[in-house]
Tab-separated table of C-alpha atoms in Angstrom:
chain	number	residue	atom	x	y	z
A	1	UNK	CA	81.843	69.196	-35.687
A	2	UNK	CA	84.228	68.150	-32.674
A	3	UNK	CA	84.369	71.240	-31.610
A	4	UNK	CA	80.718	71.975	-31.554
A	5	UNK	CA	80.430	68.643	-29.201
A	6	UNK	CA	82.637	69.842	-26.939
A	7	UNK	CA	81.501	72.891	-26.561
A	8	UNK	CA	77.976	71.509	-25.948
A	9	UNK	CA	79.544	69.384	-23.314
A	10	UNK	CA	81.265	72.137	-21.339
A	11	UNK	CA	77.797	73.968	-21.306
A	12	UNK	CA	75.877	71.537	-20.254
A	13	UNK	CA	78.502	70.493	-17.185
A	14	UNK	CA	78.312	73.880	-16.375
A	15	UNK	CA	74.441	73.766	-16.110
A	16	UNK	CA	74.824	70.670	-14.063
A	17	UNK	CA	77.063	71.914	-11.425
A	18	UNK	CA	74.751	74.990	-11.475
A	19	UNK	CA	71.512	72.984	-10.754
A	20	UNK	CA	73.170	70.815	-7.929
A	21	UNK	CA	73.931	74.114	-6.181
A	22	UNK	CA	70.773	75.338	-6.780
A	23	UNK	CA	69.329	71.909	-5.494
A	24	UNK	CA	71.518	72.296	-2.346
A	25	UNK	CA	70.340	75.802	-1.676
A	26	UNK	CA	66.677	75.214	-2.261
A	27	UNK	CA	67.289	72.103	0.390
A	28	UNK	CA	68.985	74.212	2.689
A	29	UNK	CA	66.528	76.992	2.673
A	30	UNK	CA	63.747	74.878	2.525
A	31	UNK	CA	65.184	73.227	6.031
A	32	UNK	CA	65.702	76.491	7.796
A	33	UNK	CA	62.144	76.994	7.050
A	34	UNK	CA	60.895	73.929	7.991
A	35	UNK	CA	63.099	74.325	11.857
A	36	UNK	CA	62.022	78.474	12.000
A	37	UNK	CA	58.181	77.004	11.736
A	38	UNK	CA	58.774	73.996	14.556
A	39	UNK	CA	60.383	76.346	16.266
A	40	UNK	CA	57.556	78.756	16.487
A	41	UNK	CA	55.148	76.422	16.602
A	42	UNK	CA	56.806	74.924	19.623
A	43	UNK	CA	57.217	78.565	21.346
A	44	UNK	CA	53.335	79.544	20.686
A	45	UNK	CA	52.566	76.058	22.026
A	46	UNK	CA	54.305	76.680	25.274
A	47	UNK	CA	53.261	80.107	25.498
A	48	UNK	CA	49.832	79.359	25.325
A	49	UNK	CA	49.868	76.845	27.679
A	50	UNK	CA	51.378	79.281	30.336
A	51	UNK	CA	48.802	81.402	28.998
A	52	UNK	CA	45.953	79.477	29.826
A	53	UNK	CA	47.494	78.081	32.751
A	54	UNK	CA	48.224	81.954	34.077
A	55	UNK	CA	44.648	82.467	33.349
A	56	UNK	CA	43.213	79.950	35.232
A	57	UNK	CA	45.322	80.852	38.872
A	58	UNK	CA	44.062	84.474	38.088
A	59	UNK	CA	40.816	83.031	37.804
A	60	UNK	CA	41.020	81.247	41.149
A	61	UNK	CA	42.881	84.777	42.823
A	62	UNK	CA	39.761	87.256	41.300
A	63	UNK	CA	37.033	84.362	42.159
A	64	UNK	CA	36.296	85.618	38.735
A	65	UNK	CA	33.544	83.394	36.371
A	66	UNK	CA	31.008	82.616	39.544
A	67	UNK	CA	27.420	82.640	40.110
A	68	UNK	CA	28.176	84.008	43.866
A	69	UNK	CA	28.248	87.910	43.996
A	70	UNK	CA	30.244	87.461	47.008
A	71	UNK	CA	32.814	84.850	47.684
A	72	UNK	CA	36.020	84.050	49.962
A	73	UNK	CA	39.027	81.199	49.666
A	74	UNK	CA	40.830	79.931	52.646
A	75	UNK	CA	43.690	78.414	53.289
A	76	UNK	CA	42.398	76.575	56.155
A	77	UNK	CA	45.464	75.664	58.420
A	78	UNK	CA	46.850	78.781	57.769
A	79	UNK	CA	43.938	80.891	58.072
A	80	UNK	CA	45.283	83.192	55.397
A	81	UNK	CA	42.721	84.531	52.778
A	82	UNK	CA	43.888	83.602	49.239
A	83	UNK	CA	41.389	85.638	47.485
A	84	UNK	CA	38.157	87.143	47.543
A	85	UNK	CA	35.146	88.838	46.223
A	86	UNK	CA	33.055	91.428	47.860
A	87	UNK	CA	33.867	89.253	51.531
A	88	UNK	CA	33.201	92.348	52.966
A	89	UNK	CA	29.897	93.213	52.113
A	90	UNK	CA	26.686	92.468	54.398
A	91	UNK	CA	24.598	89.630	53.410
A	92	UNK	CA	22.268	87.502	54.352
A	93	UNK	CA	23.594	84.172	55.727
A	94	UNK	CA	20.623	82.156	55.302
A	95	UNK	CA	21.007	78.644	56.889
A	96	UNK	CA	25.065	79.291	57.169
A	97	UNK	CA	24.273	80.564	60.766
A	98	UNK	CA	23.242	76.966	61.646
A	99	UNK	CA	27.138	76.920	61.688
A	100	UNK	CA	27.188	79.019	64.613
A	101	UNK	CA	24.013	77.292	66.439
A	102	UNK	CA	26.124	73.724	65.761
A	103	UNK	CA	29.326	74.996	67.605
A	104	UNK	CA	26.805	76.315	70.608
A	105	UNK	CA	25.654	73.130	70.835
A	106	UNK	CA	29.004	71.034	70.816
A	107	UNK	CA	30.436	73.285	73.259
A	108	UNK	CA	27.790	73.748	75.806
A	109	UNK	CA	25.963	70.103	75.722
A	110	UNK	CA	28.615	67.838	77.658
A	111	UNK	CA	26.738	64.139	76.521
A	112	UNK	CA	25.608	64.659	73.067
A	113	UNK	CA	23.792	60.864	73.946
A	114	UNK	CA	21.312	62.284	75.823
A	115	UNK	CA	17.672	62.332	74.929
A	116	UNK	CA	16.142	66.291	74.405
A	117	UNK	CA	12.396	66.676	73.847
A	118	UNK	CA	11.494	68.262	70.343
A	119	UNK	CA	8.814	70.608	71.744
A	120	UNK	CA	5.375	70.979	70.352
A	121	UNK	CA	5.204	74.819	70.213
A	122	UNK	CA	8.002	75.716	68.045
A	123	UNK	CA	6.363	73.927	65.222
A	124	UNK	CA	3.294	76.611	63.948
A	125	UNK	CA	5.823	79.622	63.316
A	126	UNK	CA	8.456	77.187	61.551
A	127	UNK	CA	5.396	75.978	59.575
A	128	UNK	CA	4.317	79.817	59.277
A	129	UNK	CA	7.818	80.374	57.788
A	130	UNK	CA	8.025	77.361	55.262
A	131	UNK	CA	11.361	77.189	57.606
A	132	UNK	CA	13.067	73.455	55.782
A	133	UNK	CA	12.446	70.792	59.076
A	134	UNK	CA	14.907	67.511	59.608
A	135	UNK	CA	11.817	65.453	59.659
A	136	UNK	CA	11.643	65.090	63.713
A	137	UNK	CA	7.825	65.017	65.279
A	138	UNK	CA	6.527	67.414	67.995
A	139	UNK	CA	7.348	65.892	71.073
A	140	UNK	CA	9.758	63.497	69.690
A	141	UNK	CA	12.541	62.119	71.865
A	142	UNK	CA	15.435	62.579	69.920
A	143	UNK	CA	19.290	61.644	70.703
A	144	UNK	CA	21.385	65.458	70.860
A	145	UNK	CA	23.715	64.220	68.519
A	146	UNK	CA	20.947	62.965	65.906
A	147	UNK	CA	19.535	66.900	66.392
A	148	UNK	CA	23.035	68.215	66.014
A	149	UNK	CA	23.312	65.924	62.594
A	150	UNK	CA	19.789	67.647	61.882
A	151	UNK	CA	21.296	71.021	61.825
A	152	UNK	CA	23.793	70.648	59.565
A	153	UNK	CA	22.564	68.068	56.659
A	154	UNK	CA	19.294	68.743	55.997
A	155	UNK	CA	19.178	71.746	57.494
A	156	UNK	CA	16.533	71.200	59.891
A	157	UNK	CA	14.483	74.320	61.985
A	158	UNK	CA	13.564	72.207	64.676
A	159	UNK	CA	16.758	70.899	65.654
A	160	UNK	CA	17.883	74.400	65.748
A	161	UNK	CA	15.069	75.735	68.182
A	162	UNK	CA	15.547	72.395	70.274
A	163	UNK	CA	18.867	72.810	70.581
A	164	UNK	CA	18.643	76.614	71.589
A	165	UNK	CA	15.949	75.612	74.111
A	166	UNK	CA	17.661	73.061	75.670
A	167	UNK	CA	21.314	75.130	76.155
A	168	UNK	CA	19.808	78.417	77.060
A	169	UNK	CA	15.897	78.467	78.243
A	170	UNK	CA	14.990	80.448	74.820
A	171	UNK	CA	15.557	81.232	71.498
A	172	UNK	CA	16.626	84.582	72.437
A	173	UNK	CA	18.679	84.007	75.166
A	174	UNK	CA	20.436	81.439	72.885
A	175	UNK	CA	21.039	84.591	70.340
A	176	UNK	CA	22.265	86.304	72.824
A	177	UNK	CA	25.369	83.558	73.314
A	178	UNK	CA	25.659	83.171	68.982
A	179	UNK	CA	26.470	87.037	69.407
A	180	UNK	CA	28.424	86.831	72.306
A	181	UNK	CA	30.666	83.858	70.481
A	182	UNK	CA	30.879	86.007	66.598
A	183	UNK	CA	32.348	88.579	68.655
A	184	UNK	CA	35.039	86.317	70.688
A	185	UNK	CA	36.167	85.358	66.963
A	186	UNK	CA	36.649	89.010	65.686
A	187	UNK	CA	33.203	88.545	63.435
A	188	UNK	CA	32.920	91.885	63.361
A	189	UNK	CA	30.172	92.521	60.252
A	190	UNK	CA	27.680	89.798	62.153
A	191	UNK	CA	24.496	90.263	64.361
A	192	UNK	CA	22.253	87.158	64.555
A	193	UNK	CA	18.789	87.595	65.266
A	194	UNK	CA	17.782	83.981	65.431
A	195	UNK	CA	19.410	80.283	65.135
A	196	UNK	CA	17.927	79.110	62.148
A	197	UNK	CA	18.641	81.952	59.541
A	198	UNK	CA	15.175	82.747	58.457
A	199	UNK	CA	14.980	86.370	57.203
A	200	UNK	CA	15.254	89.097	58.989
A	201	UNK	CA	17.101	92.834	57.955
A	202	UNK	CA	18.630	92.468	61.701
A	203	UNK	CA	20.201	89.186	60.660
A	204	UNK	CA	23.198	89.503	58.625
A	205	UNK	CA	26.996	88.870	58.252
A	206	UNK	CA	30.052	88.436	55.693
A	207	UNK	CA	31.330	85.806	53.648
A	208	UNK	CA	34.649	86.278	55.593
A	209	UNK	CA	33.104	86.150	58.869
A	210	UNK	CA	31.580	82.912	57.984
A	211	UNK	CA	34.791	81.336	57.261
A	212	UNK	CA	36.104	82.718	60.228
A	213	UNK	CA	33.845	80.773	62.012
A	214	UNK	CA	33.669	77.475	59.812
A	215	UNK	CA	37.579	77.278	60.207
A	216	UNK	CA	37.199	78.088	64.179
A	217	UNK	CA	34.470	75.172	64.186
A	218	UNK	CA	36.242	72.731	62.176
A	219	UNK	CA	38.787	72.475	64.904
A	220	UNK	CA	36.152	70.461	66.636
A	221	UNK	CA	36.367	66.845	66.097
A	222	UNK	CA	33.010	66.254	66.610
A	223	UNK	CA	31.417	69.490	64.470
A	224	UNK	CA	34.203	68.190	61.931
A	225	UNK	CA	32.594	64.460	61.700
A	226	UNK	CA	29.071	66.103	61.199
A	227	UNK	CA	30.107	68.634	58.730
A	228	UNK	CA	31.345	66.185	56.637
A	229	UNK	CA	28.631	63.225	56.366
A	230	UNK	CA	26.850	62.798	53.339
A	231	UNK	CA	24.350	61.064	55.515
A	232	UNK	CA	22.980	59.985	58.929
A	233	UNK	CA	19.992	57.474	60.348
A	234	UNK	CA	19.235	58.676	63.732
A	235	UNK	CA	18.254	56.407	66.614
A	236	UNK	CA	14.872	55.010	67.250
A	237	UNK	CA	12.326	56.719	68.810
A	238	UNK	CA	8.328	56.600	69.516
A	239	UNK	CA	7.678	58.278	66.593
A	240	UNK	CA	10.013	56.665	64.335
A	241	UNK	CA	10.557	53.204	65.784
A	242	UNK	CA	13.172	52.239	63.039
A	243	UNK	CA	15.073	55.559	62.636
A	244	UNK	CA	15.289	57.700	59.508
A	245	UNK	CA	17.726	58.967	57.439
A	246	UNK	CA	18.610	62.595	56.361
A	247	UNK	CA	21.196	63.498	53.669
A	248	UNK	CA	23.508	66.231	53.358
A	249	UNK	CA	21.800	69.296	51.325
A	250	UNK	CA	25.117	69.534	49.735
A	251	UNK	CA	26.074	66.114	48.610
A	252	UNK	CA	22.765	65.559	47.523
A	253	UNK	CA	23.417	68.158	44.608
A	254	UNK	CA	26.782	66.611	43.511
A	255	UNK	CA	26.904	63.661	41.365
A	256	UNK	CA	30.797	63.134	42.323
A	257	UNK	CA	32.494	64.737	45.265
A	258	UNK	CA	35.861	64.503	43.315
A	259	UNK	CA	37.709	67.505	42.019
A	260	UNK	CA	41.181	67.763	40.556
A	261	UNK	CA	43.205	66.983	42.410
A	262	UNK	CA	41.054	65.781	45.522
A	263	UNK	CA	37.285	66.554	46.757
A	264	UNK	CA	34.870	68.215	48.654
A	265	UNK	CA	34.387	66.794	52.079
A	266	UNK	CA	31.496	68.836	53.087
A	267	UNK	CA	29.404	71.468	53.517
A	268	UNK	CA	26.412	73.455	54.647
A	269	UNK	CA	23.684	75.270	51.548
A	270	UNK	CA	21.829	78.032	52.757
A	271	UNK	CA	18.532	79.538	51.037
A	272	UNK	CA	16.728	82.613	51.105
A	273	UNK	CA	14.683	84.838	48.737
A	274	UNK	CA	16.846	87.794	50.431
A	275	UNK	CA	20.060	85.914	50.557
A	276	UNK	CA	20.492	83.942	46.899
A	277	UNK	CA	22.046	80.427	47.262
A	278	UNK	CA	24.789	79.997	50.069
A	279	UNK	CA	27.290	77.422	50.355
A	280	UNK	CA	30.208	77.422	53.382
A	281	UNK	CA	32.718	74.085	52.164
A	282	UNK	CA	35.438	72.129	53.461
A	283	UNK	CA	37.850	70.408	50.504
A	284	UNK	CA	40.719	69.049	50.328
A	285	UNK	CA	43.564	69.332	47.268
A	286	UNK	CA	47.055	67.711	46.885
A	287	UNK	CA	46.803	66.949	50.533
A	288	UNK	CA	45.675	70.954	51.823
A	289	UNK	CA	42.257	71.104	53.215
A	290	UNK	CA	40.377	74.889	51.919
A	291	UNK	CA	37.297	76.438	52.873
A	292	UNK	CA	35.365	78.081	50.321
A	293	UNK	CA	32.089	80.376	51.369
A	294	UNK	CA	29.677	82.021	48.441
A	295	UNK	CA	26.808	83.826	48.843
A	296	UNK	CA	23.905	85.036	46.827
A	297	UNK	CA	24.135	83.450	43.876
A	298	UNK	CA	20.850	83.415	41.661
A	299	UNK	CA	18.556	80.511	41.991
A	300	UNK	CA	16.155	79.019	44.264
A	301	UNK	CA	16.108	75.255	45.095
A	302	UNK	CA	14.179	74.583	42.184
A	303	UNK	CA	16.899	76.205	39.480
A	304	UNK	CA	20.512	74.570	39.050
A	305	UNK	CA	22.274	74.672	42.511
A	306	UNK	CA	24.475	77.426	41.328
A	307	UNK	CA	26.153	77.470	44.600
A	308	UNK	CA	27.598	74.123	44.297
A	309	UNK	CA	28.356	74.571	41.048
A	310	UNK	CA	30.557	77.664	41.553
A	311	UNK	CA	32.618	75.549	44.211
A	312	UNK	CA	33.274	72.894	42.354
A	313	UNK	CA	34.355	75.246	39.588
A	314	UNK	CA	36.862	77.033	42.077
A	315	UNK	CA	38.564	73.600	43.877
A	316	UNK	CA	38.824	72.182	40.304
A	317	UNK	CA	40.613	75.502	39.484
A	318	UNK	CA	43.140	74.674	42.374
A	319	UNK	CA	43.552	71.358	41.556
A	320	UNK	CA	44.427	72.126	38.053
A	321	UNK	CA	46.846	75.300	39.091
């Protein structure tokens, strides 16, 4: 009977030892699982977010994901091209030449105060054309720098024609100087037929030309404070004793300027059947200022400005990389 007990003892001291073992291992094992799986979990977390992170700067090199068939990114004080789409191709720059007709006008108009008359013939063929007008009257009296502001916010036709008739005597004498000045900055795919943009097969240029020229005319201080207002009230005149106010084509598309990082401080749309939806813009990022020019993106002005959209896409792209 003792020996029985002790027997049973022995065994079941045996088992004991034997279980806390097992115990231990199964804690051990069940520990190195639990540190393999953090482990890989933290690795796939990281890696993804390079991942994504990789995919979004190759994004922003390949212009990749836009609306724009063509499209070019600029570093602006550098000048150096940090990617591109089709920037070679011709297209139709649509109201981005009234870059080009603003710089003639800074340059070769020494008091930008001075009153120009608006005249009374250009106004039938713009009309003709459905050309988009400022808002100034035939005849009007209007203040160059209120007709230079004209150009570039709301786009208008008659500022354009004023401007060209007041500098060089004609339209086409005028075109004859835009020419003349794409060539001086090595625009090489660009022959302007006009100052406003309005079609015309003989009218063309690049997406990298324009930003050739935007960045050349941003070094103006004066094209520079015009390019980037949202808004302006011009002086008063006959026609409009009070003034009026025009607002930026651009800005009045964006509900928020801001982008990561920084924001869009202006631009200039451009429209044609022919040429899609055009945008040339000006931002600014972690303290570096970009240019950004798309062209022919699908839309007209009554769709989605898909233009806009495609540059607020890229500078929030930037900001993010």
């Amino acid at each position: 009977m003792d020996k029985r007990r002790t027997t049973v003892r022995k065994m079941t001291g045996r088992q004991r030892r034997r279980q806390r073992r097992r115990r231990r291992m199964l804690a051990a094992a069940m520990l190195s699982v639990i540190l393999i799986s953090f482990t890989a979990f933290f690795v796939l977390g990281q890696g993804k977010g390079e991942t994504v992170s990789r995919t979004e700067q190759k994004d922003v090199e390949n212009l990749n994901g836009l609306n724009s068939r063509n499209a070019v990114l600029m570093d602006l004080e550098a000048g150096e091209i940090l990617a591109d789409k089709g920037a070679d191709e011709k297209v139709y720059p649509a109201s981005l030449t009234k870059i080009m007709t603003a710089v003639l006008a800074v340059e070769n108009i020494p008091d930008l105060q001075e009153s120009i008359t608006v005249p009374d013939g250009i106004f039938p063929g713009l009309y003709a054309e459905g050309a988009s007008l400022a808002g100034f009257c035939p005849g009007e009296e209007a203040v160059g720098m209120d007709l230079l502001y004209g150009v570039l916010l709301p786009s208008g036709a008659e500022c354009c024609l004023t401007l060209a008739g007041r500098i060089a005597g004609s339209e086409e004498a005028f075109v004859d100087m835009m020419n003349e000045k794409a060539g001086e900055l090595g625009m090489d795919g660009t022959h302007f037929t006009n100052s406003t943009g309005l079609q015309d097969e003989n009218h063309y240029s690049t997406v990298r030309d324009i930003s050739t020229l935007l960045r050349y005319a941003l070094e103006n201080e004066t094209f520079r404070q015009v390019f980037t207002s949202s808004r302006h009230s011009t002086s008063p005149s006959a026609c409009h004793p009070e003034g009026f106010t025009f607002v930026s084509t651009m800005f009045q598309e964006m509900s928020s300027a801001q982008v990561n990082g920084g924001e869009i401080l202006g631009g200039k749309t451009g429209y044609t059947k022919e040429a899609g939806l055009c945008l040339a813009s000006l931002a600014v990022i972690d303290g570096k200022e970009y240019i950004l020019v798309t062209a022919h993106a699908n839309g007209n002005h009554e769709t989605k400005q898909y233009h806009v959209q495609d540059a607020v896409k890229v500078y929030d792209q930037i900001g993010k990389s």
